[in-house]
PDB file of C-alpha atoms in Angstrom:
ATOM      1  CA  UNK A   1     -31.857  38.656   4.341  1.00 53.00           C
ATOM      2  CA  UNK A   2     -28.539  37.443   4.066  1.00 51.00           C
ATOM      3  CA  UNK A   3     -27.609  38.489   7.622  1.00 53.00           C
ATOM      4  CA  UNK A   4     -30.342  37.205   8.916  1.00 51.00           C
ATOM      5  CA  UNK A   5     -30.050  33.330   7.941  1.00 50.00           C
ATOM      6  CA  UNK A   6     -25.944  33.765   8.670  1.00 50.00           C
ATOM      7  CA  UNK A   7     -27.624  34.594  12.294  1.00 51.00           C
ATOM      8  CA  UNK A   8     -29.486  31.760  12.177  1.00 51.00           C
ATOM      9  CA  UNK A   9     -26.376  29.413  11.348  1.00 48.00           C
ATOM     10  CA  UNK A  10     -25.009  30.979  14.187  1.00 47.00           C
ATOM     11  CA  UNK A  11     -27.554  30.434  17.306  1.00 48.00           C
ATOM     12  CA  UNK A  12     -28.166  26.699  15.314  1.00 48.00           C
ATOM     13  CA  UNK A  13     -24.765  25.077  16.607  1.00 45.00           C
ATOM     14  CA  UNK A  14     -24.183  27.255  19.791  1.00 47.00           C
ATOM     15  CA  UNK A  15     -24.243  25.511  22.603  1.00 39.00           C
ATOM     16  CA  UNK A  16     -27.338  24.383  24.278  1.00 45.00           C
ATOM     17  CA  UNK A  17     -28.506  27.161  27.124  1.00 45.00           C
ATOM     18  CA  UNK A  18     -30.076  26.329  29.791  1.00 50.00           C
ATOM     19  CA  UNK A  19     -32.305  29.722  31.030  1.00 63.00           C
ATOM     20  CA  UNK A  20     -35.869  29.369  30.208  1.00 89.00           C
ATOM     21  CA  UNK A  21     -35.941  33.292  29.677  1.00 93.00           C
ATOM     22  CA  UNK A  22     -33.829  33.551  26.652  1.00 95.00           C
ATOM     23  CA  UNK A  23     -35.173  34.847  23.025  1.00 96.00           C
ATOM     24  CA  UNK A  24     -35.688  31.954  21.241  1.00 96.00           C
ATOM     25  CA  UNK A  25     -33.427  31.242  18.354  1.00 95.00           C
ATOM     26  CA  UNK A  26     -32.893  28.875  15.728  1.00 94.00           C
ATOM     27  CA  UNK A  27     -35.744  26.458  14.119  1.00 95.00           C
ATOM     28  CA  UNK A  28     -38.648  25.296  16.425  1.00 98.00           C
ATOM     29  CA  UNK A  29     -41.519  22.436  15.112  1.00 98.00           C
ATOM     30  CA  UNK A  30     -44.830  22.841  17.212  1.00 98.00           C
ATOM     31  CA  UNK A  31     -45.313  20.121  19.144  1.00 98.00           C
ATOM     32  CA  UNK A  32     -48.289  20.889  21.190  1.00 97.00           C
ATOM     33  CA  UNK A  33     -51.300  23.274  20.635  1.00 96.00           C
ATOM     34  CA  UNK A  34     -53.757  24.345  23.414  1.00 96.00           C
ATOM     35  CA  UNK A  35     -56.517  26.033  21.944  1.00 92.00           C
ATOM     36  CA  UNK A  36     -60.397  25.841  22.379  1.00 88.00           C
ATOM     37  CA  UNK A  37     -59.483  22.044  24.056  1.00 86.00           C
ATOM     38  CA  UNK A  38     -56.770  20.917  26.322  1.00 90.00           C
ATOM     39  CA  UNK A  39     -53.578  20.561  25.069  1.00 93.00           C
ATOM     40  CA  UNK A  40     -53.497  18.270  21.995  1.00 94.00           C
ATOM     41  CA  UNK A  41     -50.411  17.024  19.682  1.00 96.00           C
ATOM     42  CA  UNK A  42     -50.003  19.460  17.139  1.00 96.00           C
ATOM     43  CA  UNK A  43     -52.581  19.186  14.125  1.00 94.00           C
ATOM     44  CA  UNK A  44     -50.456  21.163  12.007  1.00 93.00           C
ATOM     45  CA  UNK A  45     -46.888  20.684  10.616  1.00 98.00           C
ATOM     46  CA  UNK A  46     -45.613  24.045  11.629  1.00 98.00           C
ATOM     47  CA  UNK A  47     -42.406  25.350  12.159  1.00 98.00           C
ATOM     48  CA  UNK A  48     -41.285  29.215  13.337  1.00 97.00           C
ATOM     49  CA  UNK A  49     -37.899  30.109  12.067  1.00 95.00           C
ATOM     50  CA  UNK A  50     -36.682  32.546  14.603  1.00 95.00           C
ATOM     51  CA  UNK A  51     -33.660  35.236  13.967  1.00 92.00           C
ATOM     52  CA  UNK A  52     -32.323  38.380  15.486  1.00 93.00           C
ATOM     53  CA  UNK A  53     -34.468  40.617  12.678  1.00 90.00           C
ATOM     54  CA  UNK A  54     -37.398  38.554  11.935  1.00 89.00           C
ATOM     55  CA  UNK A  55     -39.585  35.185  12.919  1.00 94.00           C
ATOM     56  CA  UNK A  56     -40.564  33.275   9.267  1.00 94.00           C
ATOM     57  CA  UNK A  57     -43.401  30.538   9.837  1.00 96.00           C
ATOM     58  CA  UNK A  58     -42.824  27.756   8.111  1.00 97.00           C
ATOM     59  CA  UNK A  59     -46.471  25.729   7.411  1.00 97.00           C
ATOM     60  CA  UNK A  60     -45.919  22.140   5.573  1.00 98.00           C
ATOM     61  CA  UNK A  61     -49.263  19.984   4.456  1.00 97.00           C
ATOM     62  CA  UNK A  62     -49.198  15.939   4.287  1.00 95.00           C
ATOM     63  CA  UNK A  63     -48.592  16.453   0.459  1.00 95.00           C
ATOM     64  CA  UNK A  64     -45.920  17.711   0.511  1.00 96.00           C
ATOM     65  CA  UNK A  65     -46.825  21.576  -0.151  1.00 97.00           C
ATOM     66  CA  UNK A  66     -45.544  24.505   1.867  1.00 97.00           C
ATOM     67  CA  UNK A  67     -45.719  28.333   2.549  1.00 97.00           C
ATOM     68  CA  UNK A  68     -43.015  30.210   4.221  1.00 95.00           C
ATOM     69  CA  UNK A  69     -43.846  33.899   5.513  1.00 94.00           C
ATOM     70  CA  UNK A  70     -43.588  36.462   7.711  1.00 92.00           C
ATOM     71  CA  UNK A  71     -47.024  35.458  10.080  1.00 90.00           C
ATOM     72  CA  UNK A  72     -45.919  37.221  13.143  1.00 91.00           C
ATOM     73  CA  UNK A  73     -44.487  40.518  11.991  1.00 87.00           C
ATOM     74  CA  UNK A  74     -41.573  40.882  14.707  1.00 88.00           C
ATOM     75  CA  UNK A  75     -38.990  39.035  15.443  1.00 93.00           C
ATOM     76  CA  UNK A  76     -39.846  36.404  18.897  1.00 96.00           C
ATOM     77  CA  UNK A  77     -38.127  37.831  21.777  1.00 97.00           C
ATOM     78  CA  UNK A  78     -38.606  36.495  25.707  1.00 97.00           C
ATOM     79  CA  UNK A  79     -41.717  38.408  27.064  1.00 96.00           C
ATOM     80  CA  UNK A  80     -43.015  36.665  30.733  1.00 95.00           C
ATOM     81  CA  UNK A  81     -46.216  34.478  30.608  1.00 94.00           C
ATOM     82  CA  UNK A  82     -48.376  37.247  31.565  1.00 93.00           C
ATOM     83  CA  UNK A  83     -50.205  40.083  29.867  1.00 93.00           C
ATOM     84  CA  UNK A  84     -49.434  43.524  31.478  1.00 92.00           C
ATOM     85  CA  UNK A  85     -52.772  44.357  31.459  1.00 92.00           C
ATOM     86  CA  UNK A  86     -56.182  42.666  31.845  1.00 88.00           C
ATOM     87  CA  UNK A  87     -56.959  43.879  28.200  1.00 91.00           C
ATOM     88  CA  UNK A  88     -53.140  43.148  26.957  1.00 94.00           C
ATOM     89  CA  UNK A  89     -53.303  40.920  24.006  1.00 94.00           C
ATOM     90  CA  UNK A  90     -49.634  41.284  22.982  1.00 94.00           C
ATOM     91  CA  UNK A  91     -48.297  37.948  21.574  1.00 95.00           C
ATOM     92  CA  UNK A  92     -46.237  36.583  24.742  1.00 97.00           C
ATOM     93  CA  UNK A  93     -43.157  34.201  24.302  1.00 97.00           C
ATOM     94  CA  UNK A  94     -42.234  32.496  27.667  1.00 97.00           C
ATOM     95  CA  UNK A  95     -40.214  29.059  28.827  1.00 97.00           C
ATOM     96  CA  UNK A  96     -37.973  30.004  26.245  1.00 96.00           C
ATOM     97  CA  UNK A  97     -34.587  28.933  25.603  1.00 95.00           C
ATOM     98  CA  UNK A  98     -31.907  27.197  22.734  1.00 94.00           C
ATOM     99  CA  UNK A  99     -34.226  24.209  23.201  1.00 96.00           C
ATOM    100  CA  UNK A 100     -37.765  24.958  23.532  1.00 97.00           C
ATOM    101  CA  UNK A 101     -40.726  27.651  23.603  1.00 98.00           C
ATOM    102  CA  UNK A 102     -43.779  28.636  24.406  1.00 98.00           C
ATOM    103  CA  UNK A 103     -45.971  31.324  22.211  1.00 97.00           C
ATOM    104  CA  UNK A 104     -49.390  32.274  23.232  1.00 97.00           C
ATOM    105  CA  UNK A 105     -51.127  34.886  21.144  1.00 95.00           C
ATOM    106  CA  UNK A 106     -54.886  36.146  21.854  1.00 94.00           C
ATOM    107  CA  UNK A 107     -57.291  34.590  18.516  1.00 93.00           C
ATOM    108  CA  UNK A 108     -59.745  36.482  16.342  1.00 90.00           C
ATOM    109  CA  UNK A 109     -59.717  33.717  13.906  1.00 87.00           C
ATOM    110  CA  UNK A 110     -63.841  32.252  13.462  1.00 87.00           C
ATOM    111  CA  UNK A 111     -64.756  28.130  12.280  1.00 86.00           C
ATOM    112  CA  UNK A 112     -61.480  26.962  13.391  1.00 88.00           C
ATOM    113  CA  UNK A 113     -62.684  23.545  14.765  1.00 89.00           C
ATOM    114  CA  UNK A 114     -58.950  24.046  17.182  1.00 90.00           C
ATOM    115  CA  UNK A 115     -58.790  27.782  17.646  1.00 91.00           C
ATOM    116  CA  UNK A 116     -61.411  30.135  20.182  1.00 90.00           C
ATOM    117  CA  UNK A 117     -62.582  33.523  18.247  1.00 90.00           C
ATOM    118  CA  UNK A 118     -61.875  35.584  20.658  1.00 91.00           C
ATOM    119  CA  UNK A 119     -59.311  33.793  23.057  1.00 93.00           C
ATOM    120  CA  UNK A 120     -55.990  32.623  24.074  1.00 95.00           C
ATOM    121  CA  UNK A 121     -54.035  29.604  21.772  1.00 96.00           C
ATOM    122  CA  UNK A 122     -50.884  28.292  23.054  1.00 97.00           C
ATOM    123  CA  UNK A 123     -48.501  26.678  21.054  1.00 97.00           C
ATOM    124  CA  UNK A 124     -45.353  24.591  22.482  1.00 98.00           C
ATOM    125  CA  UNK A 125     -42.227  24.027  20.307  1.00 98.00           C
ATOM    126  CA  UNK A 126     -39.240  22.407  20.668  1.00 98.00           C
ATOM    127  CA  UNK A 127     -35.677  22.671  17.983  1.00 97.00           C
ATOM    128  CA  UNK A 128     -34.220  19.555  16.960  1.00 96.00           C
ATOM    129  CA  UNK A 129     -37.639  18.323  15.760  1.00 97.00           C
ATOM    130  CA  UNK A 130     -39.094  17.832  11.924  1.00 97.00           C
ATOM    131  CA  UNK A 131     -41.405  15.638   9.956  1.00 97.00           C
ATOM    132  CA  UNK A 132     -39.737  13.929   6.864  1.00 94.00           C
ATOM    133  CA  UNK A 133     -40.887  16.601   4.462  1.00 96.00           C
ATOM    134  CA  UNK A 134     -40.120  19.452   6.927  1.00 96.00           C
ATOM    135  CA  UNK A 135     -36.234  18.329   6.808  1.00 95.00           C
ATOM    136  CA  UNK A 136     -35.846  18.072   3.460  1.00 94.00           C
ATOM    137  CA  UNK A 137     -37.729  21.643   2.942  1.00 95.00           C
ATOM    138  CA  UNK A 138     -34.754  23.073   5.192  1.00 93.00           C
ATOM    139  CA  UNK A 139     -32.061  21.139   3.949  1.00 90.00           C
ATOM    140  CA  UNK A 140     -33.468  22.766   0.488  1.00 90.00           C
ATOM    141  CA  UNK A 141     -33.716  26.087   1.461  1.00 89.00           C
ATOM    142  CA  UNK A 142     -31.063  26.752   4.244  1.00 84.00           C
ATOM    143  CA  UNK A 143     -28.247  24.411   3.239  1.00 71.00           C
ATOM    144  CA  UNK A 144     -28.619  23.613  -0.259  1.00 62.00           C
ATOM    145  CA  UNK A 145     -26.980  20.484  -1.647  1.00 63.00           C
ATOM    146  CA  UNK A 146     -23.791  20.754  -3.845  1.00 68.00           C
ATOM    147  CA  UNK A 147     -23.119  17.736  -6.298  1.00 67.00           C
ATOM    148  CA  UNK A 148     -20.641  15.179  -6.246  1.00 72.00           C
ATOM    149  CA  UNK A 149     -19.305  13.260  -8.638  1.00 76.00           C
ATOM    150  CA  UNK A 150     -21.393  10.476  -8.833  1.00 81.00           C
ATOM    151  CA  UNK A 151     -24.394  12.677  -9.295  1.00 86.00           C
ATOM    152  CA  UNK A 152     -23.451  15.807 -10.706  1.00 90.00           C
ATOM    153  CA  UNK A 153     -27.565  16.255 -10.637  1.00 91.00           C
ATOM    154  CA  UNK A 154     -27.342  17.127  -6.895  1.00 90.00           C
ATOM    155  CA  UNK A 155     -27.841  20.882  -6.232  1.00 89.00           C
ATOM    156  CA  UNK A 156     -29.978  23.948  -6.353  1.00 91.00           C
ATOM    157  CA  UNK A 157     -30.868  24.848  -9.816  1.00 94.00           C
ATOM    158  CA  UNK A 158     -32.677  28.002 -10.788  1.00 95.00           C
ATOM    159  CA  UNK A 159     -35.302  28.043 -13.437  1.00 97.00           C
ATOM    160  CA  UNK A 160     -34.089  30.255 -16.499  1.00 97.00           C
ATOM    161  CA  UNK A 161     -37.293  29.330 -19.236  1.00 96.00           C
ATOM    162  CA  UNK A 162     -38.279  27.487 -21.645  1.00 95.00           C
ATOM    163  CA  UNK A 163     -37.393  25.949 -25.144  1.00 95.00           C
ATOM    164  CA  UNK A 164     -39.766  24.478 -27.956  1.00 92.00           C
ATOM    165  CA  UNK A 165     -36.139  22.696 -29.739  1.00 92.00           C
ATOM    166  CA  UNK A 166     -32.949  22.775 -28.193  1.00 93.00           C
ATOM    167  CA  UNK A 167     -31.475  24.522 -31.472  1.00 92.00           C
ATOM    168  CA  UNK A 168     -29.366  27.610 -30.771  1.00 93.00           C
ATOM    169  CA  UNK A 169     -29.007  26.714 -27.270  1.00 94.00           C
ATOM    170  CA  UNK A 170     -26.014  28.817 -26.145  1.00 94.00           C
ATOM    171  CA  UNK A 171     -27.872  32.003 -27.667  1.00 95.00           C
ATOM    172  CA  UNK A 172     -30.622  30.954 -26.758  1.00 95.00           C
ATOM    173  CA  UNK A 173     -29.715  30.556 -22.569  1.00 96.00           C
ATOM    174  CA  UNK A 174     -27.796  33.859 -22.970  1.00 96.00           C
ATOM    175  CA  UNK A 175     -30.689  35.773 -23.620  1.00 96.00           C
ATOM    176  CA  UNK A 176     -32.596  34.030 -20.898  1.00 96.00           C
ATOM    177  CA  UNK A 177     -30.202  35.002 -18.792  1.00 95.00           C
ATOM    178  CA  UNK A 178     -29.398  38.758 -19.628  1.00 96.00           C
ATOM    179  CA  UNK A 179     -33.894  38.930 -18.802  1.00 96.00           C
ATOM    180  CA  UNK A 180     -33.615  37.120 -16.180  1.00 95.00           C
ATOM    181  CA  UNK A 181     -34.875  40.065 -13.929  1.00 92.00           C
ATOM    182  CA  UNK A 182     -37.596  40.628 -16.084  1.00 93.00           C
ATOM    183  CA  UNK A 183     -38.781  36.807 -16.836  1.00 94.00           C
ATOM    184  CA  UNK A 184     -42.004  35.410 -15.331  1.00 94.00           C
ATOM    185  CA  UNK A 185     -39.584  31.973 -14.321  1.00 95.00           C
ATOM    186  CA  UNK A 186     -37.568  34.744 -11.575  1.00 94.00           C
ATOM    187  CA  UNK A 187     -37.885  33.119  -8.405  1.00 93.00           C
ATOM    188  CA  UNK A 188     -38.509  29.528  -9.407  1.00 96.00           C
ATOM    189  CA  UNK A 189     -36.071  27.637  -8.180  1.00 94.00           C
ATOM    190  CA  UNK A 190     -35.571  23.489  -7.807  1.00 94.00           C
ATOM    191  CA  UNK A 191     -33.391  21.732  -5.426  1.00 93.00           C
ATOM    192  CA  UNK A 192     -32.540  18.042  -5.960  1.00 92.00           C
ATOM    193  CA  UNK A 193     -31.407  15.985  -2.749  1.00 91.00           C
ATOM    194  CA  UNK A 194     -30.756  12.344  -2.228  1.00 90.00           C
ATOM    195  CA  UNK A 195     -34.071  11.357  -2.884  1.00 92.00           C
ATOM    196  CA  UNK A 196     -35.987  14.198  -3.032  1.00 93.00           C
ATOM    197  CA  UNK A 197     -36.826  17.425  -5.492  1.00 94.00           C
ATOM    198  CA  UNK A 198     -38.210  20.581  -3.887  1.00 95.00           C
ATOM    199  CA  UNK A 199     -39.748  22.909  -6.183  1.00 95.00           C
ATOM    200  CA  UNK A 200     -40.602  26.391  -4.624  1.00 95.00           C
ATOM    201  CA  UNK A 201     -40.531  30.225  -5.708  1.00 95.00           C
ATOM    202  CA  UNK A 202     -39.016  32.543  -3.682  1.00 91.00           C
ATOM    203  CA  UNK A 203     -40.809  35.997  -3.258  1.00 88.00           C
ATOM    204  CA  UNK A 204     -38.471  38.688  -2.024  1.00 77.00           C
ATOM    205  CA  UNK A 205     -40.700  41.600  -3.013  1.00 77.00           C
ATOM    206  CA  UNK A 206     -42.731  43.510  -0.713  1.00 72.00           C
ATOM    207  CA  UNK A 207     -44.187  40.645   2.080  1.00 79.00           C
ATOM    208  CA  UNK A 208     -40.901  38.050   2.458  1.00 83.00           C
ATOM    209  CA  UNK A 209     -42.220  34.251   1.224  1.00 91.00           C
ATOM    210  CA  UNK A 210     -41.759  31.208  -0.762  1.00 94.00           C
ATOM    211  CA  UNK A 211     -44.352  28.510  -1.686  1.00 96.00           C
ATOM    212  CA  UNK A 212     -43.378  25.076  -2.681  1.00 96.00           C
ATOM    213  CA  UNK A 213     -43.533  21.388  -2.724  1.00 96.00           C
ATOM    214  CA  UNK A 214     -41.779  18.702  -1.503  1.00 96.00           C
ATOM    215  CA  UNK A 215     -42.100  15.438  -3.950  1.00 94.00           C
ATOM    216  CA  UNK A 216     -40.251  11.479  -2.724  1.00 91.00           C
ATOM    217  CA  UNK A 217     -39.557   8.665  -4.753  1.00 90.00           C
ATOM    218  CA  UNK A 218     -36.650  11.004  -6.986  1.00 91.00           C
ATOM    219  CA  UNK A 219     -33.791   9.379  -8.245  1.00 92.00           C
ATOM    220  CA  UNK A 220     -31.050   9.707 -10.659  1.00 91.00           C
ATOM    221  CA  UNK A 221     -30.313   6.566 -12.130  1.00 90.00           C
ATOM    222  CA  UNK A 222     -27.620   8.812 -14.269  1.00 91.00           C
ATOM    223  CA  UNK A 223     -26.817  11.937 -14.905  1.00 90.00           C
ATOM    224  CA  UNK A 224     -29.146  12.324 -18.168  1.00 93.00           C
ATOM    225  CA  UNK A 225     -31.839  10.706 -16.277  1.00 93.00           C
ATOM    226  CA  UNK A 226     -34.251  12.191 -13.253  1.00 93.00           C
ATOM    227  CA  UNK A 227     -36.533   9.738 -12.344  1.00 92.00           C
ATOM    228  CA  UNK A 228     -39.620  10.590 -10.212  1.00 86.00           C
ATOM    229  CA  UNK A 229     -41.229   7.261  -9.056  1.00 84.00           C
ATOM    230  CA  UNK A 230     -41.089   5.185 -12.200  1.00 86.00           C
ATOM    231  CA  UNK A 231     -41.302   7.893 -14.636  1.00 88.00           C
ATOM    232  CA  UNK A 232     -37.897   8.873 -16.222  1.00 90.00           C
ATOM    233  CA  UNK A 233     -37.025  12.459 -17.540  1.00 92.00           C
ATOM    234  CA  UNK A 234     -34.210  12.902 -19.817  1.00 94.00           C
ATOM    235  CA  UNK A 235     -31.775  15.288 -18.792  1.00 95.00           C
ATOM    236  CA  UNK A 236     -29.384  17.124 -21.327  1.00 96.00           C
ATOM    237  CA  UNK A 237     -26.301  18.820 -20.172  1.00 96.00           C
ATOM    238  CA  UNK A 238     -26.340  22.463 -22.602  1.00 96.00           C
ATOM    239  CA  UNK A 239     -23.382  23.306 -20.457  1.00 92.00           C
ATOM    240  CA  UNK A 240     -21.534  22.626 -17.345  1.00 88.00           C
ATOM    241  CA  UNK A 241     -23.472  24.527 -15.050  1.00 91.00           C
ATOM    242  CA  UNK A 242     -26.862  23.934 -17.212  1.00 96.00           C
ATOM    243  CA  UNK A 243     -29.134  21.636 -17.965  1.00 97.00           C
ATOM    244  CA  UNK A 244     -32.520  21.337 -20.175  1.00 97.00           C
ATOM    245  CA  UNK A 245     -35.290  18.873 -18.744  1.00 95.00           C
ATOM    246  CA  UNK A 246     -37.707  17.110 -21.373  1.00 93.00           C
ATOM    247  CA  UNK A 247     -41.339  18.143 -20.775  1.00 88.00           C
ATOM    248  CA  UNK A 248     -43.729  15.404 -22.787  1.00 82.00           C
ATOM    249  CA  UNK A 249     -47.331  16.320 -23.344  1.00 75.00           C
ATOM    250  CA  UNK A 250     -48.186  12.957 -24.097  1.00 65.00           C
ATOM    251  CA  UNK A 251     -47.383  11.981 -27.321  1.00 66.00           C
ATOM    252  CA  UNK A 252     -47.871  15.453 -29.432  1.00 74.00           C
ATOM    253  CA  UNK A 253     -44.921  17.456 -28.181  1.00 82.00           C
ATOM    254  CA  UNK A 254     -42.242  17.892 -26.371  1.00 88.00           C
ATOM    255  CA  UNK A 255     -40.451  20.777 -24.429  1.00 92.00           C
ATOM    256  CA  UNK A 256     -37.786  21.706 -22.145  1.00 95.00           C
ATOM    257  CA  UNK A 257     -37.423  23.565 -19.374  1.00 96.00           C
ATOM    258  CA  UNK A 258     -33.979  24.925 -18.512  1.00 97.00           C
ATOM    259  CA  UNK A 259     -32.361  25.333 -15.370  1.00 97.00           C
ATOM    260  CA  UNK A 260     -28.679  27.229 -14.345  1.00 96.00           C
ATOM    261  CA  UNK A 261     -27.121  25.610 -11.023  1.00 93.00           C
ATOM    262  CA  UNK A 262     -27.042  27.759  -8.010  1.00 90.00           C
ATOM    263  CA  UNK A 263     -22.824  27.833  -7.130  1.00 83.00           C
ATOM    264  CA  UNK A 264     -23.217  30.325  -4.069  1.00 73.00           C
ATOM    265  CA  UNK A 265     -22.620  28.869  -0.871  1.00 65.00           C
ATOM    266  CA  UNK A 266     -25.374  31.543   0.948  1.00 59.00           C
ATOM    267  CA  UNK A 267     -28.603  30.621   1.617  1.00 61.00           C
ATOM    268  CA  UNK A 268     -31.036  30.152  -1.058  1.00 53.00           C
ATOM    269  CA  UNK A 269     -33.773  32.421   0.851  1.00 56.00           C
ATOM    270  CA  UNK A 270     -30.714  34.829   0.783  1.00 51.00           C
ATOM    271  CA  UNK A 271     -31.208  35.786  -2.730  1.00 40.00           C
TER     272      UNK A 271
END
C-alpha cells in the first residue's frame, strides 16, 4: 500500500501529457455521467484514485460521509473506446491522459433512476477537480497535516481508547498501546485541518477501505480547546504526542477518549 500512494505522489506533479491514450493516473472527480439519459452533470460526488497496482473509488455524500474501496478490482489502464466483441462487456478506459478520462462499463445494476440494467454508463472525469469536502478528505488521508506552533492540535491522531478518570494515565495509555493490535479503536483514526476534523477507520484487512466523515465549523480557539461550531471540547495534553478529549453525556458523566499523534510522514492509507 505504501508503494502504491508513493506512485501516486509521483504521476500527481509530473508534468501534464498531452496523449489521450495514456493510463490514467493520479486523482480524477466525475464530472459527467451518461447513463439511461444524455449526458448529465455528475449526480454523485465521486472520485477514482488511480495507481500503477490498483484504482480506489472514492464516493463522498452532501453530509459529509464517505467510503473509499476497491469498486473496480484492477487497476485503470488505456483500453480503446470499443468492445472487441459484440458481446464484450470489459470495462473500457479511453480519452485518457494526466488530465482527463473516460470509463464506460456495461450495468447490471436495477431501480437506479440514472443507470440502464442491462446497458452501457459512461462516466467523464477530469484531475484537478474536488468539492469542498472531497479536498479536505484527501488532504486527510494522502497528505496529512503536521502541527505548528500556534496549533499544536493540527495533525493526524490515532484513536488509542477510552478512560472513565484520567487517574493513572501514563499506565494507563501504555497498556492501550502495547493492545493496540488487538483493541476494537484499531483503525480509527482523526485528522484535524484548518477548519476541519475528518473522522474515518481505515480497513486494511481482506477488501482495502475506509469509511468516514468530513465535519466544518472546527476550530481551536487554544490548544486545550476543540471547538466544533459553538460547542467547545476540552482538550488535555497526557503527553507530548497525546492527548485525552472530554466526552459529556449531558450532565451525568463524563469520559475521554484518547488519541496518540500520527509522526510518520507516509500516507495515512499506508498503514
Amino acid at each position: 500500500m505504501k508503494k502504491m500512494f508513493s506512485t501516486l505522489f509521483i504521476v500527481l506533479f509530473a508534468a501534464g501529457m498531452s496523449a489521450q491514450t495514456e493510463n490514467p493516473r493520479g486523482i480524477y472527480k466525475m464530472m459527467t455521467l451518461e447513463g439511461k439519459n444524455p449526458p448529465v452533470n455528475a449526480p454523485f460526488d465521486q472520485y477514482k484514485v488511480v495507481t500503477d497496482e490498483i484504482t480506489l473509488t472514492l464516493r463522498v455524500e452532501s453530509d459529509g460521509n464517505f467510503s473509499i474501496g476497491n469498486n473496480d478490482g484492477e487497476t485503470l489502464n488505456y483500453t480503446g473506446s470499443e468492445p472487441r466483441t459484440e458481446n464484450d462487456h470489459s470495462t473500457l478506459v479511453f480519452d485518457s491522459n494526466a488530465k482527463h478520462f473516460t470509463l464506460k462499463w456495461w450495468s447490471t445494476e436495477s431501480d437506479n433512476i440514472y443507470i440502464p440494467e442491462g446497458g452501457w454508463v459512461t462516466e467523464y472525469y477530469e484531475s484537478g477537480k474536488y468539492s469542498e469536502y472531497g479536498r479536505v478528505i484527501f488532504k486527510a488521508l494522502l497528505q496529512g497535516y503536521r502541527p505548528d506552533e500556534e496549533n499544536p492540535m493540527l495533525g493526524t491522531w490515532r484513536q488509542l481508547g477510552y478512560m472513565d478518570e484520567l487517574h493513572n494515565t501514563q499506565k494507563a495509555v501504555a497498556s492501550m498501546e502495547e493492545n493496540y493490535a488487538t483493541s476494537s479503536c484499531r483503525g480509527l483514526f482523526m485528522s484535524i485541518l484548518p477548519g476541519h476534523i475528518v473522522y474515518y477507520k481505515v480497513n486494511n484487512e481482506g477488501e482495502f477501505r475506509v469509511q468516514g466523515v468530513a465535519v466544518n465549523e472546527i476550530s481551536c480557539p487554544d490548544k486545550n480547546t476543540l471547538k466544533m461550531g459553538t460547542v467547545p471540547c476540552r482538550v488535555t495534553w497526557l503527553d507530548k504526542g497525546i492527548i485525552a478529549l472530554e466526552m459529556k453525556d449531558g450532565d451525568r458523566r463524563t469520559d475521554y477518549v484518547i488519541y496518540s499523534r500520527v509522526t510518520s510522514n507516509a500516507s495515512l492509507l499506508s498503514f
